[in-house]
Amino acid sequence: MQVTLTENGSGVDFLVKTLNPLNSIAGDHFGIQKFGFNFTGDSSYEITGLPDYWRAKEDKHMSEFGMFDIRLQGKGKARTDELSFTVTGAGLGDFDSFFAAHVAGFEWCPDDGDKKNKWCSGKGCVSSAYFGGGTPVVVPIPAAAWLFGSGLAGLFGLASRRKLKTT
């Protein structure tokens, strides 16, 4: 899953997309069925631009990921491989960095010997999955270079110390 947030003049645009390998094993009615997110504060907001047959609910559970302030949900043919909507009255800093999504409508079986990654519909097959994630933490290059350089200096110090002891 890829989640992109873009601040506009009146709020934040969300774009949620399914990626390979899911797209390559899509079946009937494939796509995002639920999407959850949290706010960091008490913003006054409105969700607009949802696809037809999608609705927003507050304080709803998302499988193993727990409770979310907002859970968007579509059913059956309303599933989509790309979900876009706008949260008006909010800025980028108003959202928690953790999101969760439920994707359904694919069928995949793990390797079972002779029938590698076969399409199936039965015991042991996967037809939906939950995904969760947050914003990766960016390490500034100067800090990373300082850490790497100090590690190298420590290694050289140990090597020279060991060399002095052996002579």
Short mmCIF file of C-alpha atoms in Angstrom, two decimals:
data_model
loop_
_atom_site.label_atom_id
_atom_site.label_comp_id
_atom_site.label_asym_id
_atom_site.label_seq_id
_atom_site.Cartn_x
_atom_site.Cartn_y
_atom_site.Cartn_z
CA MET A 1 0.00 0.00 0.00
CA GLN A 2 1.09 3.53 -0.64
CA VAL A 3 -0.49 6.45 1.23
CA THR A 4 0.22 9.99 0.03
CA LEU A 5 -0.97 13.11 1.86
CA THR A 6 -0.89 16.49 0.14
CA GLU A 7 -1.86 19.72 1.86
CA ASN A 8 -4.12 21.97 -0.21
CA GLY A 9 -5.53 25.38 0.67
CA SER A 10 -8.49 24.05 2.65
CA GLY A 11 -7.32 20.67 3.97
CA VAL A 12 -5.42 17.51 3.12
CA ASP A 13 -5.86 15.28 0.07
CA PHE A 14 -5.34 11.54 0.64
CA LEU A 15 -4.37 9.08 -2.08
CA VAL A 16 -4.24 5.41 -1.09
CA LYS A 17 -3.08 2.89 -3.71
CA THR A 18 -2.60 -0.85 -3.87
CA LEU A 19 0.74 -1.94 -5.31
CA ASN A 20 2.27 -5.10 -6.76
CA PRO A 21 2.25 -7.96 -5.94
CA LEU A 22 -1.42 -7.53 -4.98
CA ASN A 23 -2.38 -5.93 -8.29
CA SER A 24 -0.91 -8.91 -10.14
CA ILE A 25 -3.21 -11.38 -8.33
CA ALA A 26 -6.38 -9.30 -8.38
CA GLY A 27 -9.64 -11.18 -8.70
CA ASP A 28 -13.29 -10.13 -8.87
CA HIS A 29 -14.13 -7.05 -6.83
CA PHE A 30 -10.46 -6.50 -5.90
CA GLY A 31 -9.47 -3.43 -3.96
CA ILE A 32 -9.36 -1.46 -0.76
CA GLN A 33 -12.41 -2.23 1.36
CA LYS A 34 -11.53 -0.28 4.54
CA PHE A 35 -9.05 2.44 5.43
CA GLY A 36 -8.38 3.83 8.92
CA PHE A 37 -6.49 6.84 10.25
CA ASN A 38 -6.10 8.89 13.43
CA PHE A 39 -5.89 12.56 14.28
CA THR A 40 -3.22 13.96 16.60
CA GLY A 41 -5.43 16.74 17.95
CA ASP A 42 -9.03 17.88 18.16
CA SER A 43 -9.42 19.28 14.65
CA SER A 44 -12.79 20.21 13.25
CA TYR A 45 -12.89 18.37 9.94
CA GLU A 46 -15.11 17.16 7.13
CA ILE A 47 -14.39 14.23 4.79
CA THR A 48 -15.31 14.92 1.16
CA GLY A 49 -14.77 13.29 -2.20
CA LEU A 50 -15.34 9.67 -1.13
CA PRO A 51 -16.30 7.26 -3.93
CA ASP A 52 -19.94 6.20 -4.28
CA TYR A 53 -21.07 3.68 -1.63
CA TRP A 54 -18.25 4.61 0.76
CA ARG A 55 -18.95 5.98 4.22
CA ALA A 56 -16.95 7.34 7.14
CA LYS A 57 -17.43 6.07 10.69
CA GLU A 58 -15.81 7.36 13.86
CA ASP A 59 -14.03 5.29 16.54
CA LYS A 60 -14.05 1.97 14.72
CA HIS A 61 -11.91 -1.14 15.05
CA MET A 62 -9.55 -2.31 12.25
CA SER A 63 -8.69 -5.98 12.88
CA GLU A 64 -5.35 -6.44 14.68
CA PHE A 65 -4.51 -2.73 14.38
CA GLY A 66 -7.02 -1.61 17.00
CA MET A 67 -9.24 1.46 17.14
CA PHE A 68 -9.03 4.32 14.66
CA ASP A 69 -10.54 7.79 14.89
CA ILE A 70 -11.90 7.39 11.35
CA ARG A 71 -12.61 4.23 9.38
CA LEU A 72 -13.68 4.61 5.77
CA GLN A 73 -15.48 1.61 4.31
CA GLY A 74 -16.82 0.45 0.95
CA LYS A 75 -18.59 -2.80 0.16
CA GLY A 76 -18.44 -5.36 -2.65
CA LYS A 77 -18.27 -3.58 -5.99
CA ALA A 78 -17.34 -0.32 -4.20
CA ARG A 79 -13.82 -1.68 -3.56
CA THR A 80 -11.15 0.24 -5.40
CA ASP A 81 -7.42 -0.12 -6.09
CA GLU A 82 -7.07 3.65 -5.63
CA LEU A 83 -8.92 5.57 -2.93
CA SER A 84 -8.81 9.36 -2.90
CA PHE A 85 -10.61 11.80 -0.62
CA THR A 86 -10.09 15.14 1.14
CA VAL A 87 -10.18 16.00 4.82
CA THR A 88 -11.12 19.68 4.92
CA GLY A 89 -10.31 21.80 7.95
CA ALA A 90 -7.09 19.87 8.75
CA GLY A 91 -3.37 20.22 8.03
CA LEU A 92 -0.62 17.64 7.61
CA GLY A 93 0.34 17.97 11.27
CA ASP A 94 -3.17 16.96 12.36
CA PHE A 95 -2.73 13.30 11.38
CA ASP A 96 -1.02 10.43 13.15
CA SER A 97 1.57 8.74 10.93
CA PHE A 98 0.01 5.26 11.25
CA PHE A 99 -2.63 4.06 8.77
CA ALA A 100 -4.31 0.71 8.18
CA ALA A 101 -6.12 -0.75 5.18
CA HIS A 102 -8.10 -3.89 4.42
CA VAL A 103 -7.68 -5.17 0.85
CA ALA A 104 -9.90 -7.94 -0.48
CA GLY A 105 -10.77 -9.66 -3.74
CA PHE A 106 -7.66 -11.65 -4.58
CA GLU A 107 -6.89 -15.34 -4.25
CA TRP A 108 -3.41 -16.64 -3.61
CA CYS A 109 -2.12 -19.90 -2.22
CA PRO A 110 1.34 -20.46 -0.78
CA ASP A 111 3.69 -22.90 -2.47
CA ASP A 112 2.35 -26.41 -1.96
CA GLY A 113 4.96 -28.40 -3.90
CA ASP A 114 3.70 -29.25 -7.37
CA LYS A 115 1.26 -26.36 -7.65
CA LYS A 116 3.34 -23.24 -7.03
CA ASN A 117 1.33 -20.09 -6.32
CA LYS A 118 -1.77 -21.51 -7.95
CA TRP A 119 -5.09 -19.70 -8.04
CA CYS A 120 -7.48 -21.39 -5.71
CA SER A 121 -10.51 -21.07 -3.53
CA GLY A 122 -10.32 -23.31 -0.54
CA LYS A 123 -8.45 -24.17 2.61
CA GLY A 124 -5.10 -22.41 3.00
CA CYS A 125 -5.84 -19.70 0.44
CA VAL A 126 -5.55 -16.00 1.14
CA SER A 127 -8.29 -13.73 -0.22
CA SER A 128 -7.94 -10.61 1.91
CA ALA A 129 -5.29 -8.96 4.05
CA TYR A 130 -4.77 -6.06 6.42
CA PHE A 131 -1.86 -3.68 6.00
CA GLY A 132 -0.59 -1.06 8.39
CA GLY A 133 2.30 1.30 8.41
CA GLY A 134 3.58 4.72 9.16
CA THR A 135 5.88 7.36 7.85
CA PRO A 136 9.50 6.22 7.72
CA VAL A 137 11.88 8.21 9.87
CA VAL A 138 14.40 10.13 7.80
CA VAL A 139 17.96 10.22 9.16
CA PRO A 140 19.81 13.35 8.05
CA ILE A 141 22.97 12.60 6.08
CA PRO A 142 25.32 14.57 8.38
CA ALA A 143 24.15 12.60 11.44
CA ALA A 144 24.41 9.29 9.59
CA ALA A 145 27.88 10.18 8.29
CA TRP A 146 29.00 11.19 11.81
CA LEU A 147 27.76 7.89 13.24
CA PHE A 148 29.42 5.86 10.47
CA GLY A 149 32.68 7.81 10.81
CA SER A 150 32.82 7.36 14.59
CA GLY A 151 32.21 3.62 14.16
CA LEU A 152 35.09 3.37 11.69
CA ALA A 153 37.35 5.36 14.02
CA GLY A 154 36.49 2.95 16.85
CA LEU A 155 37.33 -0.06 14.68
CA PHE A 156 40.66 1.44 13.64
CA GLY A 157 41.40 2.26 17.28
CA LEU A 158 40.74 -1.35 18.31
CA ALA A 159 42.87 -2.68 15.47
CA SER A 160 45.82 -0.44 16.31
CA ARG A 161 45.49 -1.20 20.03
CA ARG A 162 45.46 -4.93 19.32
CA LYS A 163 48.53 -4.51 17.07
CA LEU A 164 50.43 -2.68 19.84
CA LYS A 165 49.66 -5.45 22.36
CA THR A 166 50.95 -8.20 20.05
CA THR A 167 54.33 -6.53 19.39
#
